CSV table of C-alpha atoms in Angstrom, one decimal:
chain,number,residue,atom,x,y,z
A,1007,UNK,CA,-278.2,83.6,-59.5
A,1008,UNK,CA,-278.0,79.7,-60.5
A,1009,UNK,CA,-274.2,78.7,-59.6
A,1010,UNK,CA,-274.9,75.4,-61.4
A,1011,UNK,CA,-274.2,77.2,-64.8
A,1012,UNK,CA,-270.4,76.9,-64.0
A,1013,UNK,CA,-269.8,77.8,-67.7
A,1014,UNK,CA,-271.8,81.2,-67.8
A,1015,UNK,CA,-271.6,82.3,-64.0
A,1016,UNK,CA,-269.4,81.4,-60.7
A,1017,UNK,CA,-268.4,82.7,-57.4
A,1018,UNK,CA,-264.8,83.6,-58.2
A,1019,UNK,CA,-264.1,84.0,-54.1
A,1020,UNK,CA,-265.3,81.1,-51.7
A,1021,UNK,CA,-266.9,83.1,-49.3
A,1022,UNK,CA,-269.5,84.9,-52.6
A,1023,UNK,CA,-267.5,88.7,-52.6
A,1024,UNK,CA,-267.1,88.4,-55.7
A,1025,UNK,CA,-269.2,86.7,-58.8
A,1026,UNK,CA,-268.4,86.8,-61.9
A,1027,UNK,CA,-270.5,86.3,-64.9
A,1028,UNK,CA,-269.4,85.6,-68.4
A,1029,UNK,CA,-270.2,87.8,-71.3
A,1030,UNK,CA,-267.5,86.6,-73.6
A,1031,UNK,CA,-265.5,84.1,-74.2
A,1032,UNK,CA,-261.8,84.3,-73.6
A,1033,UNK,CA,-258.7,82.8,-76.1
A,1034,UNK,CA,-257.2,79.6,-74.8
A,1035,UNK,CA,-254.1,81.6,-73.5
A,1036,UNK,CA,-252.7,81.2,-70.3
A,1037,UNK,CA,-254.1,83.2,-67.3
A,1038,UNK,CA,-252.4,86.0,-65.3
A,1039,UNK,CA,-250.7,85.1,-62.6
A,1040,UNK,CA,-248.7,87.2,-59.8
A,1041,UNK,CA,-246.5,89.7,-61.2
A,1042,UNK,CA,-248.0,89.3,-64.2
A,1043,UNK,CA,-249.1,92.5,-66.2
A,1044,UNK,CA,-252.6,92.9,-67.4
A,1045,UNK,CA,-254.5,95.7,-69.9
A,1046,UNK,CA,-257.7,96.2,-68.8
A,1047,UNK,CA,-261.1,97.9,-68.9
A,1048,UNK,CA,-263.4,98.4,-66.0
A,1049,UNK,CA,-266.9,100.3,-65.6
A,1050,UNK,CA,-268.3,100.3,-62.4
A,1051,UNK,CA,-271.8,101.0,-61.6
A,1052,UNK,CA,-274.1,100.7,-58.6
A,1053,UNK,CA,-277.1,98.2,-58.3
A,1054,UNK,CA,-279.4,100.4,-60.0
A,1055,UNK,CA,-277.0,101.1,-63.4
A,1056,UNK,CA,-275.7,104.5,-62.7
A,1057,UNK,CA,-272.3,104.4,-63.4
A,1058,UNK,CA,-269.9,105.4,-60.6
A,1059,UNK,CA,-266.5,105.2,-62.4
A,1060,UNK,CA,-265.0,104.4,-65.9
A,1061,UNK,CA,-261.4,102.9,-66.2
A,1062,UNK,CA,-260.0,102.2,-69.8
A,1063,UNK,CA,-257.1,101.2,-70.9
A,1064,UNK,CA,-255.8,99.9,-67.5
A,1065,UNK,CA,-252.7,98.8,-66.7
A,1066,UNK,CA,-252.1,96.7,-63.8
A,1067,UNK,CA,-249.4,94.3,-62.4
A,1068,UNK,CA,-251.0,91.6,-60.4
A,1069,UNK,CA,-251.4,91.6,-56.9
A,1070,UNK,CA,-248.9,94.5,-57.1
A,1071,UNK,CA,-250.2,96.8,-53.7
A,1072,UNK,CA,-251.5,100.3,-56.2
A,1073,UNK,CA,-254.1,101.9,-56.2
A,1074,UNK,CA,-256.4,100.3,-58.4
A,1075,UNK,CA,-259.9,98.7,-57.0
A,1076,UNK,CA,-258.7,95.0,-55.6
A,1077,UNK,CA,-261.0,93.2,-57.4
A,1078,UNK,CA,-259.3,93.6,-60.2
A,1079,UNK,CA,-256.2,91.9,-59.3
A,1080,UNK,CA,-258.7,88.8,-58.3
A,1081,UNK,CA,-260.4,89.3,-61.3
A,1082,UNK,CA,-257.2,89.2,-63.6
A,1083,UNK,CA,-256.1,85.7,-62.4
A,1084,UNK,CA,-260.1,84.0,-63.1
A,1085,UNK,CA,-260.5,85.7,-66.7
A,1086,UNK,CA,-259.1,84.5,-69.9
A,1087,UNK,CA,-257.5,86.7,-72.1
A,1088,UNK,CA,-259.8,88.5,-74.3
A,1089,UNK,CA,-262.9,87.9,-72.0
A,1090,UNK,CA,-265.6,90.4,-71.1
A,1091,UNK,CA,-267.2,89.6,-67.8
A,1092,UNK,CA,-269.8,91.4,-65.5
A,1093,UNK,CA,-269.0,90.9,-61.3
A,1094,UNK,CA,-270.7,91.5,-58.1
A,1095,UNK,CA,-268.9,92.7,-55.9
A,1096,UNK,CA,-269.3,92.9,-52.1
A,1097,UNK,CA,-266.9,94.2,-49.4
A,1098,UNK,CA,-264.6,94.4,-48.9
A,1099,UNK,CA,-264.0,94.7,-52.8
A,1100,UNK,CA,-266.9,97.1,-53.3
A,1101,UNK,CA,-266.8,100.9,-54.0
A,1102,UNK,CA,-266.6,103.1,-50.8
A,1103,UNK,CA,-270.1,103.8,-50.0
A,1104,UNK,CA,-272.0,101.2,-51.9
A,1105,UNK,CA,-272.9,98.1,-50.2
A,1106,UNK,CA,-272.2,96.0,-53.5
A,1107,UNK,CA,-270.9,97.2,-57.0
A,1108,UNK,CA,-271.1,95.8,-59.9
A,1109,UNK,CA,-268.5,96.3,-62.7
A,1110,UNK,CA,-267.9,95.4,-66.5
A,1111,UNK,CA,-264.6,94.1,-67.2
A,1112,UNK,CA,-262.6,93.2,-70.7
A,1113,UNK,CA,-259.6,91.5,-70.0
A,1114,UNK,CA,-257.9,92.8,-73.7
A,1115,UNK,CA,-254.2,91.1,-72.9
A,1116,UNK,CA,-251.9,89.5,-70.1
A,1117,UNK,CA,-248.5,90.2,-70.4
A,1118,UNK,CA,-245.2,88.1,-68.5
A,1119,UNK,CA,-242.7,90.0,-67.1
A,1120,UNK,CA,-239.1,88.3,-67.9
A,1121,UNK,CA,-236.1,89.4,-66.4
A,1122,UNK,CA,-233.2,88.5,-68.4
A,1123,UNK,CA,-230.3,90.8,-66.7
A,1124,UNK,CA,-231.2,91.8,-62.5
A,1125,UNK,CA,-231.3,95.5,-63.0
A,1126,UNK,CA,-230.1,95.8,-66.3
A,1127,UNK,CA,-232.8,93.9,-69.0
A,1128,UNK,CA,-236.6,93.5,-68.8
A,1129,UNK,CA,-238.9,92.6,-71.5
A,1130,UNK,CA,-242.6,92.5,-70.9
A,1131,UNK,CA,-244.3,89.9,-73.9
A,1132,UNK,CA,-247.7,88.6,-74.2
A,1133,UNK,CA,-248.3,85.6,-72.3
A,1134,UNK,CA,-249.0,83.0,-74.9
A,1135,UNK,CA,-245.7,80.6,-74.4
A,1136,UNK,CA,-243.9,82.3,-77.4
A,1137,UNK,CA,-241.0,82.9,-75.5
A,1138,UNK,CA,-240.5,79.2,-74.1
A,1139,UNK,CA,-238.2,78.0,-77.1
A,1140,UNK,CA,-237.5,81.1,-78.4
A,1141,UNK,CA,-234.2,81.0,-77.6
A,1142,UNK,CA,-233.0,77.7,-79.6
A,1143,UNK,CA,-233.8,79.8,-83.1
A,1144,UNK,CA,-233.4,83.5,-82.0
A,1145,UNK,CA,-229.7,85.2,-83.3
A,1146,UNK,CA,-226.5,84.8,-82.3
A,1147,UNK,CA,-223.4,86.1,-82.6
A,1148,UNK,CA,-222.4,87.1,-85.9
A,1149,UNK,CA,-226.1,86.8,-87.3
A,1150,UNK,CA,-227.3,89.9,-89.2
A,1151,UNK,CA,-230.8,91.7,-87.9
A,1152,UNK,CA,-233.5,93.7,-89.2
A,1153,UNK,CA,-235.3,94.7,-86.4
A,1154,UNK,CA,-237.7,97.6,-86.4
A,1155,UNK,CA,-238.0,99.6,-82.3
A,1156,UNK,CA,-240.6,102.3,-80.7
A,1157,UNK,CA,-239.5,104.1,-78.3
A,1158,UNK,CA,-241.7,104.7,-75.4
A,1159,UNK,CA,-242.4,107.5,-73.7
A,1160,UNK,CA,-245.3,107.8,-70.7
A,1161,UNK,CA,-246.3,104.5,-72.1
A,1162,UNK,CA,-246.8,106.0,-75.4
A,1163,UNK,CA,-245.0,104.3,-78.7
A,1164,UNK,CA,-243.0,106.7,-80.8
A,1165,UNK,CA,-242.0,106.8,-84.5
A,1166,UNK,CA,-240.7,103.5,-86.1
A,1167,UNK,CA,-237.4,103.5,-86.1
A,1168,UNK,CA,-235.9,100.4,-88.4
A,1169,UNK,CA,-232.4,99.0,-87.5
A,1170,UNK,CA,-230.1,96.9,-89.6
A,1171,UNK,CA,-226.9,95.3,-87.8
A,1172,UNK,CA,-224.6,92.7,-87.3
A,1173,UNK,CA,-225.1,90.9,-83.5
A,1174,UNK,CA,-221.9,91.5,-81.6
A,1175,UNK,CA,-220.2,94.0,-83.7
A,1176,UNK,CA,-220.5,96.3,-81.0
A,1177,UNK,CA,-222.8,99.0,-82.7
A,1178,UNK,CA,-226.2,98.1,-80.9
A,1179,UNK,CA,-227.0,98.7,-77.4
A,1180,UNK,CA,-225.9,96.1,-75.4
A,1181,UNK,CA,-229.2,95.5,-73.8
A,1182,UNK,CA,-230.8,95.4,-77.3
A,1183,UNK,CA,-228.8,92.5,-78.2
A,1184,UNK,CA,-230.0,90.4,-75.3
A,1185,UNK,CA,-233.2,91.2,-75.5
A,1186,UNK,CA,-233.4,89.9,-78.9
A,1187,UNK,CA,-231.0,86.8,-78.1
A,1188,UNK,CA,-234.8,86.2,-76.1
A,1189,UNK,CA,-237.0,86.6,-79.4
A,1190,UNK,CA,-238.8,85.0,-82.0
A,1191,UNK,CA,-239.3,86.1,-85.2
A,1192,UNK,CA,-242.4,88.4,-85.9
A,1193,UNK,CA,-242.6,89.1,-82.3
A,1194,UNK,CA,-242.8,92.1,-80.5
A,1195,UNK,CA,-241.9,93.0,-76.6
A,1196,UNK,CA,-241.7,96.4,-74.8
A,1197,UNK,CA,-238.0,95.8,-73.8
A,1198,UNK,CA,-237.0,98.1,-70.3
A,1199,UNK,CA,-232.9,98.5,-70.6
A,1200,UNK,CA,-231.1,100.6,-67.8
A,1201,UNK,CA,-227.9,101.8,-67.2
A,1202,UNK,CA,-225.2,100.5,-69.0
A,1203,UNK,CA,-227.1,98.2,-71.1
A,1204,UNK,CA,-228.2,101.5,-72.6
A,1205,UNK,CA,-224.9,101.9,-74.4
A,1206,UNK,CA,-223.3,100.4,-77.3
A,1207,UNK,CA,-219.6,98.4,-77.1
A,1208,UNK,CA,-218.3,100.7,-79.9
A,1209,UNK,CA,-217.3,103.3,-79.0
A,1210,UNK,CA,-216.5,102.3,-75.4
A,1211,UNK,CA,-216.6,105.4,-73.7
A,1212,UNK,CA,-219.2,106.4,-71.6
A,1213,UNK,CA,-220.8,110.4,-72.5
A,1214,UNK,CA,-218.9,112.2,-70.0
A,1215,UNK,CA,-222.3,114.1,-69.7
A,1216,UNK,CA,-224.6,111.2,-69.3
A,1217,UNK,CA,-225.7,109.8,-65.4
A,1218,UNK,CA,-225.2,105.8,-66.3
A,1219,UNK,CA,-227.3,105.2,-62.8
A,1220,UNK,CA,-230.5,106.8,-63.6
A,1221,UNK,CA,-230.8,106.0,-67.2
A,1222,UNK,CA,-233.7,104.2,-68.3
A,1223,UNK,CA,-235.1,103.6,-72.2
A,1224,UNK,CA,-238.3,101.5,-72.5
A,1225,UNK,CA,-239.1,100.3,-76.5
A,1226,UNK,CA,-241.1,98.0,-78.0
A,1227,UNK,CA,-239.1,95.8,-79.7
A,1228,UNK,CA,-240.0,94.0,-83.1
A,1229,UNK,CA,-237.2,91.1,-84.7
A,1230,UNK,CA,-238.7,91.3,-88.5
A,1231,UNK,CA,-235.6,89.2,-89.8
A,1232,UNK,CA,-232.5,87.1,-89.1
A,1233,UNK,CA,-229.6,85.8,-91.9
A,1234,UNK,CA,-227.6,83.5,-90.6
A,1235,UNK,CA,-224.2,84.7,-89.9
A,1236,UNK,CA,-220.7,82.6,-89.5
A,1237,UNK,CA,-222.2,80.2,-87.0
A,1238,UNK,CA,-221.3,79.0,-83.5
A,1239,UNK,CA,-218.1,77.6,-81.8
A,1240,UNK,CA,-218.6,74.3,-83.3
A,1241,UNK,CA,-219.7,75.0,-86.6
A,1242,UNK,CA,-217.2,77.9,-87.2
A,1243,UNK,CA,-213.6,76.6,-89.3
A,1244,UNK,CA,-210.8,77.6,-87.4
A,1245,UNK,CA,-209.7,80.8,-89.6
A,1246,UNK,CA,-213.0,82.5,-88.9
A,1247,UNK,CA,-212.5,81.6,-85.3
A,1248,UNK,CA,-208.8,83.5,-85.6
A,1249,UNK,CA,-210.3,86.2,-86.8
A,1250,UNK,CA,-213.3,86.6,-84.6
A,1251,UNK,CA,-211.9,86.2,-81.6
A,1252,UNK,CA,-208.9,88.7,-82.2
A,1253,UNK,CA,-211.9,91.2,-83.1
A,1254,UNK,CA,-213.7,90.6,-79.8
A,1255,UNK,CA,-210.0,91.1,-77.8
A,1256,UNK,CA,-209.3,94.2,-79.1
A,1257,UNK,CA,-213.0,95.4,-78.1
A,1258,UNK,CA,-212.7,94.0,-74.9
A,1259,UNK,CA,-209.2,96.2,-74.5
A,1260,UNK,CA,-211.2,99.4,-75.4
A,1261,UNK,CA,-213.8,98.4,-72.9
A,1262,UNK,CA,-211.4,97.6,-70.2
A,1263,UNK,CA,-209.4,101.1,-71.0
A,1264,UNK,CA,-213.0,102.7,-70.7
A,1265,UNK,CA,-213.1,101.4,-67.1
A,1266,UNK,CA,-216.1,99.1,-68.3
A,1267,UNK,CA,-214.9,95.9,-66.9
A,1268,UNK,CA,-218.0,93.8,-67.2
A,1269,UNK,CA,-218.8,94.3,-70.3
A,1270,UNK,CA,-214.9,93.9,-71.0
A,1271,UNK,CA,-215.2,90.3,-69.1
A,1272,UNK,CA,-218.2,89.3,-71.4
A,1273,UNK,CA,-216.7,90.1,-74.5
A,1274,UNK,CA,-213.3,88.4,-74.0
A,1275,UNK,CA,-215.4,85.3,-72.3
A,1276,UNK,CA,-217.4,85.1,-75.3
A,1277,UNK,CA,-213.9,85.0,-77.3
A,1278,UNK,CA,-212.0,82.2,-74.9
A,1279,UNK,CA,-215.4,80.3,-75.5
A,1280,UNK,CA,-214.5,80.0,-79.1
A,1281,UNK,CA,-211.8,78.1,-79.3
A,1282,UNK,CA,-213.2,75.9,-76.7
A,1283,UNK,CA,-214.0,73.4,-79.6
A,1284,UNK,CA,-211.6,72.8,-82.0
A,1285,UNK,CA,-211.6,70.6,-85.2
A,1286,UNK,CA,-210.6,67.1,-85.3
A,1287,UNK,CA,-206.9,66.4,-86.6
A,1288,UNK,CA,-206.2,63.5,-89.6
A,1289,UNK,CA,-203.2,62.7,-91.5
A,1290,UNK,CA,-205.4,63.4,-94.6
A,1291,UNK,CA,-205.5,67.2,-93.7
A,1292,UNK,CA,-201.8,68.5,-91.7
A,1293,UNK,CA,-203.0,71.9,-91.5
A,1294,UNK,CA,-205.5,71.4,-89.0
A,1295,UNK,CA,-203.2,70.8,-86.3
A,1296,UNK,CA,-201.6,74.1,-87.1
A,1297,UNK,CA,-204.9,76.0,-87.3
A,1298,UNK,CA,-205.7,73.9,-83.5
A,1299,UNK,CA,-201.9,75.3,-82.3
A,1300,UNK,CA,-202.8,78.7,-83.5
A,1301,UNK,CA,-206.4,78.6,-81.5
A,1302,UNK,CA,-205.0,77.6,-78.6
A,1303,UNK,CA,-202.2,80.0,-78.2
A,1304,UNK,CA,-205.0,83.0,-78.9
A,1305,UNK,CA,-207.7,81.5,-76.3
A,1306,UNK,CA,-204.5,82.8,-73.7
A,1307,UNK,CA,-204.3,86.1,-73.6
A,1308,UNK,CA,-208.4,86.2,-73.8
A,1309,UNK,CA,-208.4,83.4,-70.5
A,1310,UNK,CA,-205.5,86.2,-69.0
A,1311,UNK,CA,-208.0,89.0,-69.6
A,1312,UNK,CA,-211.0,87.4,-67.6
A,1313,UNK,CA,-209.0,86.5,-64.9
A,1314,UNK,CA,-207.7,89.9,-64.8
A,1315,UNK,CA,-211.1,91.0,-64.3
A,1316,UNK,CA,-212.3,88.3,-62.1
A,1317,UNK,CA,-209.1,89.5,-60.0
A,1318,UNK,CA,-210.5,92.9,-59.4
A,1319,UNK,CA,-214.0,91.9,-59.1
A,1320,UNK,CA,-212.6,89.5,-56.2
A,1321,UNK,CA,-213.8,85.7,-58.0
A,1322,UNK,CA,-211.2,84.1,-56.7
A,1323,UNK,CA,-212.0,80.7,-57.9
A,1324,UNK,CA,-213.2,81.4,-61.2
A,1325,UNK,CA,-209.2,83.3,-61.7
A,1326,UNK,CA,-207.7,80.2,-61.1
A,1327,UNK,CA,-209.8,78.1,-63.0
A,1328,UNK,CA,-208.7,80.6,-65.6
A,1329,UNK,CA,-205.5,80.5,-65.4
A,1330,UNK,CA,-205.3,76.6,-64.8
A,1331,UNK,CA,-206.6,76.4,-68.0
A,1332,UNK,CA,-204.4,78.5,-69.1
A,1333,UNK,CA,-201.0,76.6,-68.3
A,1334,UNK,CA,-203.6,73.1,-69.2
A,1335,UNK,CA,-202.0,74.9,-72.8
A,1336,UNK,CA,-198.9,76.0,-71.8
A,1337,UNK,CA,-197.3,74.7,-68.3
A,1338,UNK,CA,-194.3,77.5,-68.0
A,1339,UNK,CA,-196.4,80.8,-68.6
A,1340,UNK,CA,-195.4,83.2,-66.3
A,1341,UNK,CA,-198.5,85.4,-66.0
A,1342,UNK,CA,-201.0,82.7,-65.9
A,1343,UNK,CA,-198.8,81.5,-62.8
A,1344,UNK,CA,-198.4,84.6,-60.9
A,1345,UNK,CA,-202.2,85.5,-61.5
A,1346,UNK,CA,-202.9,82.4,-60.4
A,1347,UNK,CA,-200.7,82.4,-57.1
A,1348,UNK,CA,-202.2,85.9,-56.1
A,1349,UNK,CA,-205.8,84.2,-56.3
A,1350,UNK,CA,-205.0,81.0,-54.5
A,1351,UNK,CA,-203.5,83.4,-51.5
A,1352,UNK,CA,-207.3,84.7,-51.4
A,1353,UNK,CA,-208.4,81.4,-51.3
A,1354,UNK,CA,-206.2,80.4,-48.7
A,1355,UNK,CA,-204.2,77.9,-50.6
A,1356,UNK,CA,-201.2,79.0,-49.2
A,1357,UNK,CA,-199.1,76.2,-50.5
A,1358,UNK,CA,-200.2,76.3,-53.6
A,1359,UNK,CA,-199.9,80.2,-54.0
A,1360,UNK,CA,-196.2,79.7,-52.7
A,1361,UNK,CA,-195.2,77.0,-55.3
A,1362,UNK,CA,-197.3,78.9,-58.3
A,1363,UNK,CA,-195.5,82.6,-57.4
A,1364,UNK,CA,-191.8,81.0,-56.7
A,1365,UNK,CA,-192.5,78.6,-60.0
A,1366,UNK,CA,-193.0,82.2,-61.8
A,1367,UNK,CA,-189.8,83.5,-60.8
A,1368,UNK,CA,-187.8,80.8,-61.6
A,1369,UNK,CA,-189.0,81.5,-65.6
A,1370,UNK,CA,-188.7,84.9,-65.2
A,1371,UNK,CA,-185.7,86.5,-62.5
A,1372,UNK,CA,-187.3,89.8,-63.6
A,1373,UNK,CA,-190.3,89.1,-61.8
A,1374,UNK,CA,-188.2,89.1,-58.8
A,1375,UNK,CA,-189.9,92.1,-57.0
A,1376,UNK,CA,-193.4,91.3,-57.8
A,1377,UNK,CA,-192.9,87.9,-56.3
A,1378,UNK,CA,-191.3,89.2,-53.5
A,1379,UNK,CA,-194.3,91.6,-52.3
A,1380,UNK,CA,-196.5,88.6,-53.0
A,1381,UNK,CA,-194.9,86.3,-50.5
A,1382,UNK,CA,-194.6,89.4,-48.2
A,1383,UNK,CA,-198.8,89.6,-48.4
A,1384,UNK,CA,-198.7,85.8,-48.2
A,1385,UNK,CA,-196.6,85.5,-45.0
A,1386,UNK,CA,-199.2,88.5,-43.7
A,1387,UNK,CA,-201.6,86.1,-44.5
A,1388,UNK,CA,-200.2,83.0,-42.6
A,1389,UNK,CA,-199.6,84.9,-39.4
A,1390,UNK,CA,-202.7,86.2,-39.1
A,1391,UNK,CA,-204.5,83.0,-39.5
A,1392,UNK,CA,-202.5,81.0,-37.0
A,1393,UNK,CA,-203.3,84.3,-34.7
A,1394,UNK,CA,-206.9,83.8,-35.3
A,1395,UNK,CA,-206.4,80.4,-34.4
A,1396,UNK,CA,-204.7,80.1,-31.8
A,1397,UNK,CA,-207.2,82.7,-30.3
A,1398,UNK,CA,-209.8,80.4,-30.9
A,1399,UNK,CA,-208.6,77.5,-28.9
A,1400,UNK,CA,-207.5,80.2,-25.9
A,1401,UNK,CA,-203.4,80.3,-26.3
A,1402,UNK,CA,-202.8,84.2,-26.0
A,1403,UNK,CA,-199.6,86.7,-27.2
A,1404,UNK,CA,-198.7,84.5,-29.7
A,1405,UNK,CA,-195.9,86.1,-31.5
């Protein structure tokens, strides 16, 4: 073969196993890489033509170890998408049996893999840089949808199946949302959602019948349309904020009832985050500040929610940050300095905790017992450090 037609024919591998020559161009799309996924064809045939084995419609994930002929993986990541190629190949990437094989190979489409939740949201799109500012136009909260899904079974799309809804409203599958808060319009990705991303905010409970743990649902996914809805925390007037963010408390408290205290932290986040911005005050216009009073006192009770749940998930840091923002508002609230007190023992500000639990009993005698258990734990807390200490440094039966 002449290897100084790099354009029509080169040696793929340095050491010759495998040559590849070019029977059709490729698109000017990027090329697979590892952990990509590819769609493939393959015919491989022995020196003389007989053809030893056919392979359409091939699936692949890129130097994944499966049982498909190596050279394929090596031939992904030197193909364009769209190309059709012929290859020699010699071992170790031949056919068992055959000293060299060649094989036909159309590269039809290379797909990236995005993980947008660990364990909980995949979306597999083709790999053309679509996705790369996707997200700066793609809906938001309060945006209306029209998106149309396939669900996929044994890698076969089913019936369409068009959806209408508002983002955030709680209807749609919680996975479903994400995955489009990833698209562009006129786009279309086979979305992977698992366990609890499988299940919608309303109604909260989970199907007493259903196994959360093993449930998977792969669709392709399709965003045909977006009108814009109230807007974002800055753009939103402070009445719309009111009445948003009393909307996503209440469906954090069913969440949080339904022992779904993720989801529960997301939702109430995502209402403390509105009122996070709030509009600019001027003689001109007096109601502002009382729209600005009323924002701040309902951003509490959602910043006392998340740090309830960052309490039992054990962020220790993130509940006081919480709750420091929390009395930032309001210096004499009770709850935000218990909460916080019971968090800064974890962290093993033990002054701090003190002054924060005995500052929350001062406003509130009633909290007297509480308190009390809570400086029990802390004094717990004390000894058993200065133990560990004193142990380290060799002084023994310290009392």
């Amino acid at each position: 073969m002449d290897f100084e037609q790099k354009s029509r024919v080169e040696a793929i591998l340095c050491d010759g196993t495998i040559i590849k020559k070019i029977d059709k161009t490729g698109r000017e799309e990027p090329q697979a890489s590892e952990g990509d996924q590819v769609l493939m064809s393959a015919v491989f045939s022995s020196d003389d033509g007989t053809e030893l084995l056919r392979q359409e419609e091939v699936e692949i994930t890129v130097d994944s170890d499966d049982a498909h002929n190596a050279a394929l993986h090596v031939l992904a990541k030197h193909m364009q998408p769209g190309e059709t190629c012929t290859a020699t190949l010699l071992a170790p990437y031949t056919l068992a049996g055959h000293v060299s094989t060649r094989v036909q190979v159309e590269l039809k489409q290379v797909y990236q893999v995005v993980v947008v939740v660990p364990g909980g949201v995949s979306l597999r799109a083709r790999k053309d840089g679509a996705l790369r500012f996707a997200r700066s136009h793609a809906p938001r909260d309060t945006d209306q949808v029209h998106v149309k899904l396939w669900e996929v079974v044994n890698g076969v799309p089913g019936p369409c199946e068009p959806l209408k809804f508002t983002m955030g409203d709680g209807t749609a599958m919680e996975g479903l949302e994400k995955v489009l808060e990833e698209l562009p319009m006129d786009y279309c990705v086979r979305a992977t959602l698992q366990g609890e991303y499988t299940l919608p905010d309303i109604p909260a409970e989970v199907p007493e019948d259903e196994d959360l743990a093993s449930t998977i649902l792969v669709m392709d996914v399709e965003l045909v349309d977006i009108v814009r809805g109230e807007g974002d925390k800055v753009s939103m007037k402070g009445p719309v904020k009111l009445k948003r963010g009393a909307e996503l408390k209440e469906m954090g408290a069913q969440l949080f009832a339904a022992k779904r205290y993720r989801r529960a932290e997301e939702i109430w986040t995502r209402g403390a985050q509105l009122f996070n911005v709030l509009e600019a005050e001027d003689q001109f216009n007096p109601s502002t500040r009382s729209v600005n009073e009323a924002c701040n006192a309902a951003q509490i009770p959602l910043l006392l929610n998340t740090c309830l749940c960052k309490l039992k998930r054990g962020a220790w840091q993130e509940a006081r940050d919480d709750c420091t923002e929390v009395l930032d508002l309001d210096p004499k609230h009770v709850k935000a300095l218990f909460r916080r007190g019971s968090a800064l023992i974890e962290l093993e500000e033990w002054k701090e905790a003190e002054a924060d639990l005995k500052q929350a009993q001062r406003l509130d005698p009633k909290l007297r017992k509480e308190v009390g258990e809570k400086l029990k734990y802390l004094a717990s807390r004390i000894k058993a450090q200065d133990q560990k200490d004193m142990a380290e440094i060799g002084v023994h039966n310290y009392p």
